[in-house]
Coordinates of C-alpha atoms and ligand atoms in Angstrom, one line a residue:
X610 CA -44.0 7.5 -8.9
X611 CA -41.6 10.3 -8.7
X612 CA -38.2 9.4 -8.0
X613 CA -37.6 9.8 -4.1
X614 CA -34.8 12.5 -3.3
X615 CA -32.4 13.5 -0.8
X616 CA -33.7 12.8 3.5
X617 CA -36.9 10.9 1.8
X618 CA -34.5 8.8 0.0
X619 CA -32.2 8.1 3.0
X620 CA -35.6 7.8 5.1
X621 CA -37.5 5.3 3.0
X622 CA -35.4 3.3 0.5
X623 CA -32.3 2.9 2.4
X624 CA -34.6 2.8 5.9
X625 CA -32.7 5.9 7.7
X626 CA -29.2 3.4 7.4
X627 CA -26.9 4.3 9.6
X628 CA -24.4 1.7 9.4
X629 CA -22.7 1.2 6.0
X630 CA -20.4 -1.6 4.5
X631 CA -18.2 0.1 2.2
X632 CA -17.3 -0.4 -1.4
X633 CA -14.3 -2.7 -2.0
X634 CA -13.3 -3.8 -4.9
X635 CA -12.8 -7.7 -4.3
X636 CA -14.2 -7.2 -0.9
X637 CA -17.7 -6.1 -0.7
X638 CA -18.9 -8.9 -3.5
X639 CA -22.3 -10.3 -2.2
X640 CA -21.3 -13.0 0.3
X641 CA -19.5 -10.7 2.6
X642 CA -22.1 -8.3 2.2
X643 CA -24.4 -11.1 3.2
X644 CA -22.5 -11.7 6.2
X645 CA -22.3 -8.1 7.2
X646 CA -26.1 -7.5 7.0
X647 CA -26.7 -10.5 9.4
X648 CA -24.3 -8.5 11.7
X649 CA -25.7 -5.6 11.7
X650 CA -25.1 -3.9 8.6
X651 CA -28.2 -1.7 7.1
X652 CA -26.4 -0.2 3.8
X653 CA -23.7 -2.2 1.5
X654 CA -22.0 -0.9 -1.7
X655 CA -20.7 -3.1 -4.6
X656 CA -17.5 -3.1 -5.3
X657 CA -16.3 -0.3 -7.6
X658 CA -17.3 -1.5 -11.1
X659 CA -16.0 0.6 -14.5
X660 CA -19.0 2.1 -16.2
X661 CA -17.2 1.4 -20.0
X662 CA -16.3 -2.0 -19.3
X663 CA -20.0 -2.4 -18.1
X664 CA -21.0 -0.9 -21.0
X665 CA -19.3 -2.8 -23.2
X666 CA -19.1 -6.5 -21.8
X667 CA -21.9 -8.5 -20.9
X668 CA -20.1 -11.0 -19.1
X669 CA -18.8 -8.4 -16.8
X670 CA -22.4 -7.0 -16.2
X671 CA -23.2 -10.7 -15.5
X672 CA -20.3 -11.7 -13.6
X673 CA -20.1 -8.3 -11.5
X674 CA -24.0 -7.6 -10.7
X675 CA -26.9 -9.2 -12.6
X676 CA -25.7 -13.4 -11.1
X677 CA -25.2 -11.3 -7.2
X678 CA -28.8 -10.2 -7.5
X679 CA -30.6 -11.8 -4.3
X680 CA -33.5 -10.6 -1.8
X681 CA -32.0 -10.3 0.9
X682 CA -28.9 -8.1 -0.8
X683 CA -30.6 -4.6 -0.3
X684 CA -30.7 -2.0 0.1
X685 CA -27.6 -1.7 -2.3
X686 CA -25.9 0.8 -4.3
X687 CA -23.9 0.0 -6.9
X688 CA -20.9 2.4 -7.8
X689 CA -19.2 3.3 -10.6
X690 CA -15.8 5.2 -11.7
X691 CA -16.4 6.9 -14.9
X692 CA -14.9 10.0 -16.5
X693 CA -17.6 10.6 -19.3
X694 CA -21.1 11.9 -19.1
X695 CA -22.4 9.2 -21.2
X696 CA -20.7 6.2 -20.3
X697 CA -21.5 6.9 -16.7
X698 CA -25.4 7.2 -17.7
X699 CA -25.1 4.0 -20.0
X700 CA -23.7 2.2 -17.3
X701 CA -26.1 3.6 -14.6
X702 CA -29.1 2.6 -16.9
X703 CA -27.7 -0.9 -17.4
X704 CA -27.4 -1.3 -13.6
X705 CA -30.4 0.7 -12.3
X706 CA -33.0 -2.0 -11.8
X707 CA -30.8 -4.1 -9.8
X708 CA -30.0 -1.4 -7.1
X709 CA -31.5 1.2 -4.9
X710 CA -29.1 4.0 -6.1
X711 CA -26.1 4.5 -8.2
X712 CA -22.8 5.8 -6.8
X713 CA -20.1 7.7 -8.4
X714 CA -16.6 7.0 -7.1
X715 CA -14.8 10.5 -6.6
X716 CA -12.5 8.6 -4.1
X717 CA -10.0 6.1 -5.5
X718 CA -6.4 8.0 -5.2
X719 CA -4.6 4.5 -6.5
X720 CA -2.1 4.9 -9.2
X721 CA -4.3 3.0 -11.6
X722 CA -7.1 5.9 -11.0
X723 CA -4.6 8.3 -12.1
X724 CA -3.6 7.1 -15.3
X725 CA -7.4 6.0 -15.5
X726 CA -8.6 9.4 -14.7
X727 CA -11.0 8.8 -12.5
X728 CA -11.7 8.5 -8.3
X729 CA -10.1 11.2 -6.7
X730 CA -8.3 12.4 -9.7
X731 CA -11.5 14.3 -11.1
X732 CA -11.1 16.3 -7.5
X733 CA -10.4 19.6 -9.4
X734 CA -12.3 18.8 -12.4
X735 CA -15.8 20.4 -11.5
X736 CA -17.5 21.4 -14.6
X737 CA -17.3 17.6 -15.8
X738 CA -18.0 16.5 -12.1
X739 CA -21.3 18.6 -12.9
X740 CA -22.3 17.4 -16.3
X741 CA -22.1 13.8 -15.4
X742 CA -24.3 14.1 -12.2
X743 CA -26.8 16.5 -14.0
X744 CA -27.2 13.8 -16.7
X745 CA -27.4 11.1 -14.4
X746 CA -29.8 12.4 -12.0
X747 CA -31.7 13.5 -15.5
X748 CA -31.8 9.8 -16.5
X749 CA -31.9 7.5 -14.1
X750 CA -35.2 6.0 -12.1
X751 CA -33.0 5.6 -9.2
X752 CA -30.8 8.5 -7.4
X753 CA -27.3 9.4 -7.8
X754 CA -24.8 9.4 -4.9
X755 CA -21.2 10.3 -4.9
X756 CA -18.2 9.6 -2.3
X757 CA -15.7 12.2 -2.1
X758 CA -12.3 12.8 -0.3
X759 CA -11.6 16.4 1.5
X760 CA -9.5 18.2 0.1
X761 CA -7.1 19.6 2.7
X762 CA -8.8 23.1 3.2
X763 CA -12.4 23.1 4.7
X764 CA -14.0 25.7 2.7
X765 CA -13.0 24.3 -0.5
X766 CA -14.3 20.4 0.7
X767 CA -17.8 22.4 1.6
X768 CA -18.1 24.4 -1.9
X769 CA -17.5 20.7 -3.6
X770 CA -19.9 19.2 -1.9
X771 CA -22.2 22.0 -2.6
X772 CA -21.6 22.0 -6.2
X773 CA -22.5 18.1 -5.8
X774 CA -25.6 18.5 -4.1
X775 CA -26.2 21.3 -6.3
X776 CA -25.8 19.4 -10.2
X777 CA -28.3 16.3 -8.5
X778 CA -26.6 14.1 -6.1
X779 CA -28.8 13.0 -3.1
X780 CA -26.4 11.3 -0.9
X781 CA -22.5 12.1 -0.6
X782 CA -20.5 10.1 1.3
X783 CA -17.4 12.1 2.8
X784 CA -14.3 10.0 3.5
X785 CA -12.4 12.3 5.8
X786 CA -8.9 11.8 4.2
X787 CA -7.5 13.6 1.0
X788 CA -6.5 12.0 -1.8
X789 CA -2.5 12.2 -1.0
X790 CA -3.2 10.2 2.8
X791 CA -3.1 6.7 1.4
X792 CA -1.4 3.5 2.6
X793 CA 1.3 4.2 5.2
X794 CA 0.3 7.8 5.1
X795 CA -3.2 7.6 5.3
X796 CA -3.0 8.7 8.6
X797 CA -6.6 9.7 10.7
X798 CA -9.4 11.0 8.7
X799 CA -10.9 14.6 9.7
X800 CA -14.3 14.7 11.4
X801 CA -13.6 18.6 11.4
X802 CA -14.4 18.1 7.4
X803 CA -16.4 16.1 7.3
X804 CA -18.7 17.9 9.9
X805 CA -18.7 20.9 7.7
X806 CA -19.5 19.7 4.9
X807 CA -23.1 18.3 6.8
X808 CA -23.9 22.0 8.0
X809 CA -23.2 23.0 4.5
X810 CA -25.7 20.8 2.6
X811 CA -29.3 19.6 2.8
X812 CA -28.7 16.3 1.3
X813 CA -28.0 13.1 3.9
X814 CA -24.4 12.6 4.7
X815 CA -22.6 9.6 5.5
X816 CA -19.0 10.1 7.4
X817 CA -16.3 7.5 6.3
X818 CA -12.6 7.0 8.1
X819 CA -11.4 6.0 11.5
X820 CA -14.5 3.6 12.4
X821 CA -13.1 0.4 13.8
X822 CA -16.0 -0.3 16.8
X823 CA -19.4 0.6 18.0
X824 CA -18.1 3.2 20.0
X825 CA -16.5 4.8 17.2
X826 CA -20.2 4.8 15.3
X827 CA -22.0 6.4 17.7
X828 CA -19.4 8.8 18.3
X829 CA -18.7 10.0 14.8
X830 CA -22.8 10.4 14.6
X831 CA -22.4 12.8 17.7
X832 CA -19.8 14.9 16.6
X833 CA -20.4 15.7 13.2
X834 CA -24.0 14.9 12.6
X835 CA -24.2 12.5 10.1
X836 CA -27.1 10.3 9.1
X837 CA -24.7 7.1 9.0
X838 CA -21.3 6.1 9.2
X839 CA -19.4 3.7 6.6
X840 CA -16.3 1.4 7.3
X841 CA -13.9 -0.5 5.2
X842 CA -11.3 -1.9 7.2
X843 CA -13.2 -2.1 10.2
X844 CA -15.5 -4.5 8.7
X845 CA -13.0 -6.4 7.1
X846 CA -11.4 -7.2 10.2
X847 CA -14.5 -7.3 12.1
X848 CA -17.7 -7.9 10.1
X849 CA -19.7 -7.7 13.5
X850 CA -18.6 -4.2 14.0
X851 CA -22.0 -2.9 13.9
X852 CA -23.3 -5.0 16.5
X853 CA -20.5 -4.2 18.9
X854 CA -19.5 -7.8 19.1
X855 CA -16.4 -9.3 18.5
X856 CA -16.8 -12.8 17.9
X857 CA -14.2 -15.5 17.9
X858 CA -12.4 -15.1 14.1
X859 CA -13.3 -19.0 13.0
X860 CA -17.2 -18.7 13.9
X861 CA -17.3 -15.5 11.2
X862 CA -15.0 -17.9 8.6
X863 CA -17.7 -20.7 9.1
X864 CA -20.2 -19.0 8.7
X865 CA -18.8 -16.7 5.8
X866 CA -17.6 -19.7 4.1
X867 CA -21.3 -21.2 4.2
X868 CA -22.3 -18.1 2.6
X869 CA -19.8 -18.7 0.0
X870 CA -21.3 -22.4 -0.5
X871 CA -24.3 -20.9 -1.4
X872 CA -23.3 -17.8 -3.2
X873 CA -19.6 -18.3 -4.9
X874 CA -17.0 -16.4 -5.3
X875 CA -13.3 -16.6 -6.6
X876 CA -10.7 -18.0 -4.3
X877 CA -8.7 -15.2 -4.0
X878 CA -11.6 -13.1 -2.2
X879 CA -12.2 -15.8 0.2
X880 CA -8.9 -15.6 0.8
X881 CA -8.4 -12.2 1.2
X882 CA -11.4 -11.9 3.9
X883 CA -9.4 -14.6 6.1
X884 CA -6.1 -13.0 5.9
X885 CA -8.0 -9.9 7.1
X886 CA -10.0 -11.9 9.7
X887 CA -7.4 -13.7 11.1
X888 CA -5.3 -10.7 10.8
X889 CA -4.1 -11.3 14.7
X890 CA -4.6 -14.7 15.1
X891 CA -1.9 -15.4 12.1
X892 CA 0.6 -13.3 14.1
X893 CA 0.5 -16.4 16.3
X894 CA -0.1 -19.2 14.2
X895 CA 2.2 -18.5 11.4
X896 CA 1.8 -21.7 9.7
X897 CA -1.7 -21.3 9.3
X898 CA -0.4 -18.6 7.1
X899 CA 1.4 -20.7 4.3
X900 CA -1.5 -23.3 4.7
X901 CA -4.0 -20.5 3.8
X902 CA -1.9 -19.6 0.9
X903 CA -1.8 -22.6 -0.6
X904 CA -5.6 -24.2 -0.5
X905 CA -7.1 -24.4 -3.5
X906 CA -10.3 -25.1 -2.6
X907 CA -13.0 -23.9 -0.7
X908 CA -13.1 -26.9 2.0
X909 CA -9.5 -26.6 1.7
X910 CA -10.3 -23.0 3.0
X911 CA -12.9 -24.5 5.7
X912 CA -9.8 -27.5 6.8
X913 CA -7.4 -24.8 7.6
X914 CA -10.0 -22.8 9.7
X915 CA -10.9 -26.1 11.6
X916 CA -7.6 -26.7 12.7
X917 CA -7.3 -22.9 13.4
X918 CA -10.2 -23.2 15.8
X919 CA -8.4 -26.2 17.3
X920 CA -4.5 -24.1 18.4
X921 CA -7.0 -21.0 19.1
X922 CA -8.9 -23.0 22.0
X923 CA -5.8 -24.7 23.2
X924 CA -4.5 -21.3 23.5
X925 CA -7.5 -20.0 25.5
X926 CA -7.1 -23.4 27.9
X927 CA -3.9 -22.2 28.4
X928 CA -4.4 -18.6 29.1
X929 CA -7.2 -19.6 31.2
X930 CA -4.8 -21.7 33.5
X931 CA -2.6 -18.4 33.8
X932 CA -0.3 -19.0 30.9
X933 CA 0.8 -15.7 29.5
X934 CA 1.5 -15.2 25.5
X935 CA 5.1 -15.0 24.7
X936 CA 7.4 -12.4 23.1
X937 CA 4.8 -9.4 23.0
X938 CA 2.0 -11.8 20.9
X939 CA -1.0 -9.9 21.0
X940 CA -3.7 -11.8 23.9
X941 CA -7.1 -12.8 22.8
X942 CA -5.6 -13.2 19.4
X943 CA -8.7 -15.5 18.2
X944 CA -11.2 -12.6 18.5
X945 CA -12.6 -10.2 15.7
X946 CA -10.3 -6.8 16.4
X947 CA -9.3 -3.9 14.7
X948 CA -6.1 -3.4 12.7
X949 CA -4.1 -0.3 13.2
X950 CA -2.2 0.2 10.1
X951 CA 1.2 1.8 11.6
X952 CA 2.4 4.8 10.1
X953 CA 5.8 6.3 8.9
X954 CA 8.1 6.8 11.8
X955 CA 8.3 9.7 13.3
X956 CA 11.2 10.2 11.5
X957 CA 9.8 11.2 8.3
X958 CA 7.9 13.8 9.8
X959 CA 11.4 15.4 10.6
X960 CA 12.7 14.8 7.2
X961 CA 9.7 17.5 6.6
X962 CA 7.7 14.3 4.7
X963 CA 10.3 13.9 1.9
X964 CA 10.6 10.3 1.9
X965 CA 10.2 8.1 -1.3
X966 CA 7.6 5.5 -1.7
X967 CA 10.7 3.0 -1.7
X968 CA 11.4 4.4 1.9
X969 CA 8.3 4.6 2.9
X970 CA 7.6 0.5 1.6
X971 CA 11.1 -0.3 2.7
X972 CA 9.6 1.4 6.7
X973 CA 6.3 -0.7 6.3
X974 CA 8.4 -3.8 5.3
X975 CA 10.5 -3.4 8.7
X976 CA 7.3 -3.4 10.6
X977 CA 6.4 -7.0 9.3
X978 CA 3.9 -5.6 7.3
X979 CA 3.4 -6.7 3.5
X980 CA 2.1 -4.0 1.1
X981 CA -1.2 -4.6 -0.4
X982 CA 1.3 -5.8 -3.9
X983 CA 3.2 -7.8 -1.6
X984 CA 0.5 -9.7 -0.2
X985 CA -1.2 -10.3 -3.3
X986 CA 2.5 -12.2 -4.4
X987 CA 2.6 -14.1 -1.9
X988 CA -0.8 -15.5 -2.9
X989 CA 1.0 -16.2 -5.9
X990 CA 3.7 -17.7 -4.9
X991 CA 3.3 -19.1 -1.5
X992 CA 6.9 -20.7 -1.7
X993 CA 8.7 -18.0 -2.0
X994 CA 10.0 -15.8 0.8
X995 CA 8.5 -12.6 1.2
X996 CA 10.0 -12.1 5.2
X997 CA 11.6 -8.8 4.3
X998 CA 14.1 -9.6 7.0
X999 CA 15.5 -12.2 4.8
X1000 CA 15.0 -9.8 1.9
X1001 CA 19.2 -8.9 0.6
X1002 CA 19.8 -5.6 1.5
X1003 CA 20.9 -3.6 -1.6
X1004 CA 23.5 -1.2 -1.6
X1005 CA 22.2 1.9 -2.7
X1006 CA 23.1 4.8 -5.5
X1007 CA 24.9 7.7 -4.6
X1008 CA 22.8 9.8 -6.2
X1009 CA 19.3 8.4 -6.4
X1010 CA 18.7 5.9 -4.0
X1011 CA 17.8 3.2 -6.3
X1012 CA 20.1 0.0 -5.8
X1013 CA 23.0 0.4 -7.4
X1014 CA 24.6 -2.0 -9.9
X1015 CA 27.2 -4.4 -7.7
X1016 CA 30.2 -3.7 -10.2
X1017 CA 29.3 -0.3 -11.2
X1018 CA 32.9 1.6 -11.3
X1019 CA 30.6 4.8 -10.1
X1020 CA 28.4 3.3 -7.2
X1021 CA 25.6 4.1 -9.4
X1022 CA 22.5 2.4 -10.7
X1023 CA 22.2 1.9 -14.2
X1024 CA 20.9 5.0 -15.5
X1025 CA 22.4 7.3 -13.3
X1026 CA 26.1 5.2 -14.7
X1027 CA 24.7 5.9 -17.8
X1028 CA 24.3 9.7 -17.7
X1029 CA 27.3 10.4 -16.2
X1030 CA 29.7 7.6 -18.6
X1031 CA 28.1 9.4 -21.6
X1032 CA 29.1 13.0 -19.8
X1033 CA 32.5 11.8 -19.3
X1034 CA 32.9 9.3 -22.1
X1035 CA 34.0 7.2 -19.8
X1036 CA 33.5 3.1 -19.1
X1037 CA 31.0 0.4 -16.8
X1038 CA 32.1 -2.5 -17.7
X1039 CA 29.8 -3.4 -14.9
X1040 CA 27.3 -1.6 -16.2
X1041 CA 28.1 -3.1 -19.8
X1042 CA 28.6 0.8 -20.5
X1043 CA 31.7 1.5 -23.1
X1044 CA 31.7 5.4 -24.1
X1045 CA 35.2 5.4 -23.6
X1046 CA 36.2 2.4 -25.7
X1047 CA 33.6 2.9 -28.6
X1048 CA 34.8 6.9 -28.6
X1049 CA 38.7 5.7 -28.9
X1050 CA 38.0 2.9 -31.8
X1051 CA 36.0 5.6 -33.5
X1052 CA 38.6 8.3 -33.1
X1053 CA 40.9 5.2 -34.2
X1054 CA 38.7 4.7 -37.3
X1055 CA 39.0 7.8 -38.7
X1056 CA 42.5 9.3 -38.0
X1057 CA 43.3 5.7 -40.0
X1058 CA 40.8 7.0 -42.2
X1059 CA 42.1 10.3 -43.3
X1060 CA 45.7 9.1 -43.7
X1061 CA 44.8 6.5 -46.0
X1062 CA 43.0 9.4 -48.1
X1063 CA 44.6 13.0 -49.3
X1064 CA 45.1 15.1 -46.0
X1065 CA 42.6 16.1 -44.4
X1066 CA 41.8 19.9 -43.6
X1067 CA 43.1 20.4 -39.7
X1068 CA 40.8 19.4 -36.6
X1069 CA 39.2 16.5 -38.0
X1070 CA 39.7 13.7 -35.6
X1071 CA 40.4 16.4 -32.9
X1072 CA 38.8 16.9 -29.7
X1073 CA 36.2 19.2 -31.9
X1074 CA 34.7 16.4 -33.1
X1075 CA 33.8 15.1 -30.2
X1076 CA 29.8 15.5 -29.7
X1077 CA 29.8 14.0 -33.0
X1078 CA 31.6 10.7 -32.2
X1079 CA 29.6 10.3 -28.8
X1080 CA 26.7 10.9 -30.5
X1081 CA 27.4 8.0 -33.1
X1082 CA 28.5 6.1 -30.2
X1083 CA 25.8 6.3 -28.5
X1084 CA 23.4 5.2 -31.4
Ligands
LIG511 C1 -9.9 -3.6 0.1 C2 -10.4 -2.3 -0.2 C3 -11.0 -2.0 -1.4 C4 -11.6 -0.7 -1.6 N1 -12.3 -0.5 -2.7 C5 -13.0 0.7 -2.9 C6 -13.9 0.9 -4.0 O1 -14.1 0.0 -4.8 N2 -14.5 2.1 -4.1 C7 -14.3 3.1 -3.2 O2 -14.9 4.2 -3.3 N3 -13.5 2.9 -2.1 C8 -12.8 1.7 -2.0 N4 -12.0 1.5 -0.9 C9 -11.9 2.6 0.1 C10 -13.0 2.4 1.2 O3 -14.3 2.4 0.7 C11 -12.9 3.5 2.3 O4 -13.2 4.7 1.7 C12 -11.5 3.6 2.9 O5 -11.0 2.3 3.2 C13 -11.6 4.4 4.2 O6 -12.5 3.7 5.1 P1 -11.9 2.9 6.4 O7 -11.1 3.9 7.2 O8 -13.2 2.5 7.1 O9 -11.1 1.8 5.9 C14 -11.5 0.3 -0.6 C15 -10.8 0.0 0.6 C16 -10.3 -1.2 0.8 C17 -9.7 -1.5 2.1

């Protein structure tokens, strides 16, 4: 049978899906997208794998998607990042019979997509953008998708998705944010973009960013026209999104965690789902928090979500006898909700968006929120304190910002010292930095040098020698 394309594709394999469970690395692995399809998901992604590590390691083909292969997992598409023709078409041949389509990640705009060169990062690279799809929709039994980010000008998002559409792919999923709106300045993603780009193309669409409810679906769907709509962080924190429910946050553990029974994953995703989940509730039971860190086993897991349940319906006895939360703790805490991630202060906006990453963490840190890193530490290291309130505050470099070195003689951190000792042949003795000292033994050295042997011609030892001596110095 011909491979199905485009609308008939959308229509018939993925059953016209119009609600979508993202792909998240460590997050989207089979029991959560288990759990999402009970609620009301019709479309899940893997996780992003790496089409040469798929290639080349059987264990990670095992580990990542031939042992996740069940029934009731599909329709699924399995994505890739990839930067090669080749690989991407090995990989995609290796992975086609388990899937319904294969995806090409054009999204990621991490650091470790950068130096990979991949995700976002192939954004301007178009010619190789079109050789890998051409081959892979040349190859491949099953269609080839891709998920972009806008870039910030309509036009030029539309002629990309065109020139998508146009070397093979027959689904593009368009997340309405551009590659630099990420973590505290990701910011609300552009329906305007995302709506132009479905005018511009006659391939299916599906519209990704700012979808946190049921509301939010239907209205994306009205005002840009998409076939479907995908969320990441909405499902996280609410896996029954899609059915417009929002069910009490230790029903979805339980029944996640059954799902886990029966299809296993490592600790650190279960973990990461019910740091999500309980997102609000954890505000309030802070405790729980530390507890959660430091299970180490799944019923461990399950005993901390029991006695979650237990303080969450004390705490709705309570509120139901007129008892109001205290110090601004969010009400109906226990329930599935939505997490708005804040953004910079309005501040930075004023400082014409100038600010460093260090600022920017330092901002996110003030808000009680852990970075992505941060959290993952702490998972690490549940003993140690990662309340940035109790963090020491560093005094900072007069010239860089960085924290500068406590006995630096300059107020400078280390290699801003050490630029401007060298410039001066000066010392930091905090700093461990001698120019000064290694410059005068040297000059030392050789004026005792050249009297011990027949005099020397004039200058040597003199202040023209100087670059010299540093130099050696420095060595
Ligand atoms: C934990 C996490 C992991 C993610 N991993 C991937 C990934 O593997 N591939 C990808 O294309 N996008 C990935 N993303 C981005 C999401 O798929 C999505 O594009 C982004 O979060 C915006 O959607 P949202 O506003 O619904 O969160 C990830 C997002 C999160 C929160």
């Amino acid at each position: 049978m011909p491979k199905l394309q485009g609308f008939e594709f959308w229509s018939r394999t993925l059953g016209g899906a119009r609600h979508v469970v993202a792909p998240m690395v460590d997050q989207s692995e089979l029991a959560w997208r288990l759990l999402s399809r009970r609620h009301g998901a019709q479309l899940c992604y893997t996780p992003m794998l790496h089409a040469q590590v798929f290639v080349r390691d059987a264990n990670y083909r095992k580990e990542n998607l031939y042992c996740e292969v069940c029934p009731e997992d599909r329709p699924l598409i399995v994505q890739f990042c990839a930067n090669d023709p080749e690989v991407f078409v090995q990989a995609a041949l290796l992975a086609q019979d388990y899937c319904d389509a294969i995806d090409l990640n054009l999204g990621c705009p991490q650091m470790i997509a950068k130096r990979g060169h991949y995700g976002a990062f192939l954004q301007e690279e178009w010619d190789l953008l079109q050789r890998m799809i051409l081959l892979a929709h040349e190859k491949l039994s099953v269609p080839v998708t891709c998920k972009i980010r806008v870039f910030p000008e309509i036009d030029k998002t539309v002629k990309y998705a065109q020139m998508l559409e146009k070397a093979g792919c027959q689904l593009l999923t368009v997340h309405g944010r551009t590659k630099e709106q990420k973590g505290p300045l990701s910011g609300t993603a552009s329906w305007e973009h995302i709506k132009a780009v479905r005018k511009a193309v006659a391939i299916p669409v599906f519209a990704n960013g700012n979808i946190q409810c049921l509301r939010d679906v239907e209205r994306c769907i009205q005002d840009t026209g998409v076939q479907g709509v995908m969320s990441a962080e909405g499902n996280l924190h609410n896996p029954a999104l899609f059915e417009g429910r929002s069910p009490a946050v230790w029903e979805l553990a339980e029944e996640y965690l059954d799902i886990v029974r029966q299809h296993p994953c490592p600790l650190s995703y279960v973990r990461a789902h019910l740091f999500k989940l309980w997102h609000h509730t954890l505000q309030v039971h802070q405790e729980l928090r530390e507890e959660l860190a430091k299970v180490k086993t799944l019923e461990g897991v399950a005993a901390v979500n029991q006695e979650l349940k237990l303080r969450c319906q004390e705490d709705i006895s309570r509120q139901k006898e007129g008892e109001k939360p205290s110090g601004g703790l969010p009400f109906f805490h226990w329930i599935c909700q939505p997490y708005f991630r804040p953004g910079p202060r309005e501040g930075s906006k004023e400082n014409g968006g100038a600010r460093s990453k260090r600022a920017l963490e330092e901002e996110e840190g003030s808000a009680d929120v852990l970075s992505k890193n941060k959290q993952k530490k702490q998972l690490r290291n549940p003993h140690k304190t990662f309340d940035p309130s109790l963090k020491p505050k560093y005094a900072k470099c007069d010239q860089c910002g960085n924290p500068k070195g406590n006995r630096c003689v300059f107020n400078l951190c280390r290699g801003c010292c050490k630029k401007r000792a060298f410039r001066e042949a000066a010392d930091c003795p905090g700093h461990g930095l001698l120019f000064k000292t290694k410059l005068e033994k040297s000059l030392a050295w050789k004026g005792a040098q050249s009297r011990l042997q027949e005099p020397q011609p004039a200058g040597s030892g003199e202040p023209g020698g100087f670059p010299e001596v540093v130099g050696s110095a420095l060595a």
